[in-house]
Amino acid sequence: MACSAAAAAAGAGATALLCRRPAPSLIAGRNRLAVSRRPRHRNLRTGAQPPQKSTPSANYRYRVNIQRDRAGASSDDEDQQESEDENGLPNIQLEELVGMIQNTEKNILLLNQARLQALERADKILKEKEALQQEVNILEIKLSETGAQPKLSSKGMSDAEALEFDVLKEENMLLKDDITFFKAKLIEITETEESLFKLEKERALLDASLRELECAFIAAQSDMLKLGPMQHDAWWEKVENLEELLETTANQVEHAALILDGYHDFQDKVDKLEASLGARNISEFCLYLVDLLKKRVKSIEEHFQACNREMHSQIELYEHSIVEFHDTLSKLIKESEKKSMEHYAEGMPSEFWSRISLLIDGWSLEKKISNNDANILREMAWKRDNRLREAYLSSRGMAERELIDSFLKMALPGTSSGLHIVHIAAEMAPVAKVGGLADVISGLGKALQKKGNLVEIILPKYDCMQHNQINNLKVLDVVVQSYFEGNMFANKIWTGTVEGLPIYFIEPQHPGKFFWRAQYYGEHDDFKRFSYFSRVALELLYQSGKKVDIIHCHDWQTAFVAPLYWDVYANLGFNSARICFTCHNFEYQGTAPAQDLAYCGLDVEHLDRPDRMRDNSHGRINVVKGAIVYSNIVTTVSPTYAQEVRSEGGRGLQDTLKIHSKKFVGILNGIDTDTWNPSTDRFLKVQYSANDLYGKSANKAALRKQLKMSSANASQPLVGCITRLVPQKGVHLIRHAIYKTAELGGQFVLLGSSPVPNIQREFEGIADQFKNNSNIRLLLKYDDALSHMIFAASDMFIVPSMFEPCGLTQMIAMRYGSVPVVRKTGGLNDSVFDFDDETIPIELRNGFTFSKADEQGFDSALERAFNYYHRKPEVWKQLVQKDMKIDFSWDTSASQYEDIYQRAAARARAAT
């Protein structure tokens, strides 16, 4: 009733609120405001209440309210009409008033319906409350009866019955304990079933392994003939792994058997429990439960025993198969060693033959074999003689003296069409890399080796070199004594292989610690450091007794080799070789006071002459000039650069080069296509090729994410630049390129640093200026892994050099599908041809070039590249694919070098 009264009061109040009309206003503005408020109240009520059914009493009040509302509305209408007439405003239409009245009636009706619904719900709640109270009363009665029943029973029982009742209670408690025990054991049974299931799965895996082993066994019978003895260890390892697997499986079976044995105690408990329950008057359900447990235990036991038997039989079968496989594999290995001996030598990697070559040289230097025998064995090594390989592979466990004797038995004289070439250099990738020279040494060396030549390299043993890139690094049991500054100094000789090439590392025992400086170049005594190294390198060749065909020295750091060879060592009988000198950059010529030549034993008076080593512009000596004069072959790194250095590009040596022009040639460098290969590059997020460019866009997205660059526009062009920031590289144009790329709406990434402090500071300022720009990144360092990513991610690659002897980055960029934008100079002019130059065959056009080293020329080339990228995407894609297919490998360049080597060696043989 209280709910009904509250609902009625709420309904009456709401009705009064809706029916109340505003008091007549004295001004027309308030009348209009009062009229405008009514629809707002109406809409609130309409939206808040759902439609309800009406009643007679509600209809009566409804009619009364309508009359009252109409009367109020009529009065408001008259007041408003008078007010509006006075102010000259238009009259409110009668239809609007009628509509307002109708809406008000609807609201009143809805509110009445809501009140009735609330009353109905209140009645329903009261009825439910009464029903629940009755149920509670019934439960209370039952509870009191239940509590009284045990008391009545205990009162009515005799002492014997009470005792029996207590026993029954104890048995019930025991039964509860047994049931708890059953539950625990059921859990254990479930776990055992899971273990059995796992064992079955393992048995299935073993079956599969056996089938695979049988297939492998069949394949091995044919493949073993192709396998070398060095791969046999892998087969034995696989067999041992399989034996371990079998042993593990057997252990699992034994463990499962132990678990099963543990269940016999459980069976005994079940039997005892069954007997105990049978002696008492226990419910049939308990007996059913015990019977069910017995059946389940029996089923599990039978199933496990069957699995156990099958597993043991399978293990026996596998063990038998393994024994057979051992026997057969041993026979196959022996047969393959005999049958493949004639053909396997060609398949051995270069690393193998380099190791044998270093072994022979070590014996020679350590005076364990004669120089003549060493030369014969070296010749066998570079001819890849099968007998040498057989003796080496059969030497496991053999003493060194026995191995030497077995080698000497094969020391028969012979000839070889290949050449013995020794490179003496200050750098080599990847162990000691500063610039492009390092890439040339490794790339050219591997290419010459593949053509059947014996290639060896001599390097300083820097403390900062990448030792992890050297295989089988070891020090020889020999000390090479070398002259320097009027004294003899000891030198340790280390050997190792790098990417299949045999390398000698010289470690001076000089108090100046020449190569323990934590850097390769830039020391105050670099002239002394590298003149010392050049002398020891020749001393090493001389003492080894090698008959070398070509000694190839590089740049000013080893230019000392040419005059040292002809003025010192040729007089000692070491004169079989011819000297090839390559200047990779005529900007660096190694000038010093004339008396400094005496450090390494050169005759200053003899060499300080205009036609020998005196610099053409100063009163100093110039070691690059000396190498040009004393070498049999002089090369530089591109045909265009060879033309340029004959004029002003020669930095004062142009006249010397003109005099020796007959032996001077430009050969374009190549790149190591194994290292720089987008289809196998381990540094890339996704590998790709010219026929599948998806990976290029994926690497672009990955680089943007790595460098936190904007990825909003996937097609936004990315311009890359990887360089040393030195004046030669056109730093003013690189700086301009950053701003021009931003102006054209592209992205720019620079990787590189400067040894020039003011240039480094300038670019650090630019980097700071663009630190909040998500389209520009300047990384003022060198990072090899990141360089691979930039080549792969960039759409265009700029090389705006003032002069460029060769340049490798434009070739690498094209290899990775980044279109080059370069200045026409040096090797850039020999490798990049303008896409819009109609005088060039269309199949050769591969980039965008400019001639003048100014911003206007660069802007023109970059804008043309952007236009093709944006407006002709299909043409751009074809250009990218064409660039990626160009062969920039060392094969062609190595053939050119091999040709000039052969001619020089032939002249040397004719002279003797």
Coordinates of C-alpha atoms in Angstrom, one line a residue, residues 196-212 245 249 310-311 314 318:
L196 CA 50.9 -43.7 -21.9
F197 CA 49.4 -41.4 -24.5
K198 CA 52.8 -39.5 -24.7
L199 CA 54.7 -42.8 -24.9
E200 CA 52.5 -43.9 -27.8
K201 CA 53.1 -40.6 -29.5
E202 CA 56.9 -41.1 -29.0
R203 CA 56.6 -44.6 -30.4
A204 CA 54.8 -43.1 -33.4
L205 CA 57.6 -40.6 -33.8
L206 CA 60.1 -43.4 -33.6
D207 CA 58.3 -45.2 -36.3
A208 CA 58.4 -42.1 -38.4
S209 CA 62.1 -41.6 -37.6
L210 CA 62.7 -45.2 -38.6
R211 CA 61.0 -44.6 -41.9
E212 CA 63.0 -41.5 -42.5
L245 CA 66.9 -41.0 -28.6
T249 CA 62.7 -43.9 -25.0
E310 CA 55.2 -53.4 -28.4
M311 CA 57.7 -50.7 -27.3
Q314 CA 60.3 -51.7 -31.5
Y318 CA 65.6 -50.1 -33.9

